[in-house]
């Protein structure tokens, strides 16, 4: 498994919030949906994105892509100075600033929403509404607002998303989820290749012939009973040399990294499956539920059962969080 695959491995989009926003200036939408990640592509016209709490507004032109990290709110508008006229809340609910609903009045068709059918500006929006534990590694690796200009990357997926987003066919939501995933992967891969990208230490360490080998082994086989000695033997160096270089490049010792990775995978399984704690423990490399529960509580502050109980409402309620523009039909 390479570094990017390890970064993005795990639960992907399921029933993501996807729509085409078509607007005629002046327009401005404040997004406060608490979602962990949103991908935006301008297919026509332009848009400006401004995050709360600092940072200059970013201008998006046709072919540009932006990724906004949540849960901090941000504003998307036709110009940097246009005041918000609509508010997107949790679950994709849309209201005026006075609380009046806008879902019906701004519906323009299947997954199409805006103030004018032939508006100058068209923005494709794909929002991940649930944060999985594996994707948190991705969120931590990205800046609050990532911008890829059209001349900085080549991706054939944006036209595919634009073509598919307004279709209403069996299984269409699954198709859109997968296209969104691929678009995200392509964007992140391009971003990490840019000199200004602050890729995480473990990602950069993947390029090291010694530490990269150890990282791939830990990521690919987390349930294996690894020791520093066995990792060092696989990497072809001494135990001391691996421990020193791993800590220097990754920022933590090999076994600490392994524990974090195992618990990250376990948290995902607790959130996304109904497997027993015992089965999850053995799947990620623990001898049984007791040792796993002790490690989980020591690192995360709650037991596996408490963690699962806290995320169950989000898991079971994610498919019916109210009417959203992405689910509207003609």
Short mmCIF file of C-alpha atoms in Angstrom, two decimals, residues 5 33 51 135 160 199-200 206 222 224 253-254 262 265 281 324:
data_model
loop_
_atom_site.label_atom_id
_atom_site.label_comp_id
_atom_site.label_asym_id
_atom_site.label_seq_id
_atom_site.Cartn_x
_atom_site.Cartn_y
_atom_site.Cartn_z
CA UNK A 5 -3.67 4.68 -0.53
CA UNK A 33 -23.20 22.53 8.04
CA UNK A 51 -13.37 31.07 5.64
CA UNK A 135 -10.36 10.09 7.06
CA UNK A 160 -17.76 13.23 -15.42
CA UNK A 199 2.40 16.95 3.78
CA UNK A 200 2.39 15.10 7.13
CA UNK A 206 7.25 7.05 2.89
CA UNK A 222 -1.49 -3.95 11.41
CA UNK A 224 0.89 -8.77 12.72
CA UNK A 253 8.56 5.67 17.67
CA UNK A 254 7.45 2.73 15.49
CA UNK A 262 -4.49 0.05 15.07
CA UNK A 265 -8.74 1.27 12.25
CA UNK A 281 -9.63 -6.43 18.76
CA UNK A 324 -31.51 18.51 1.16
#
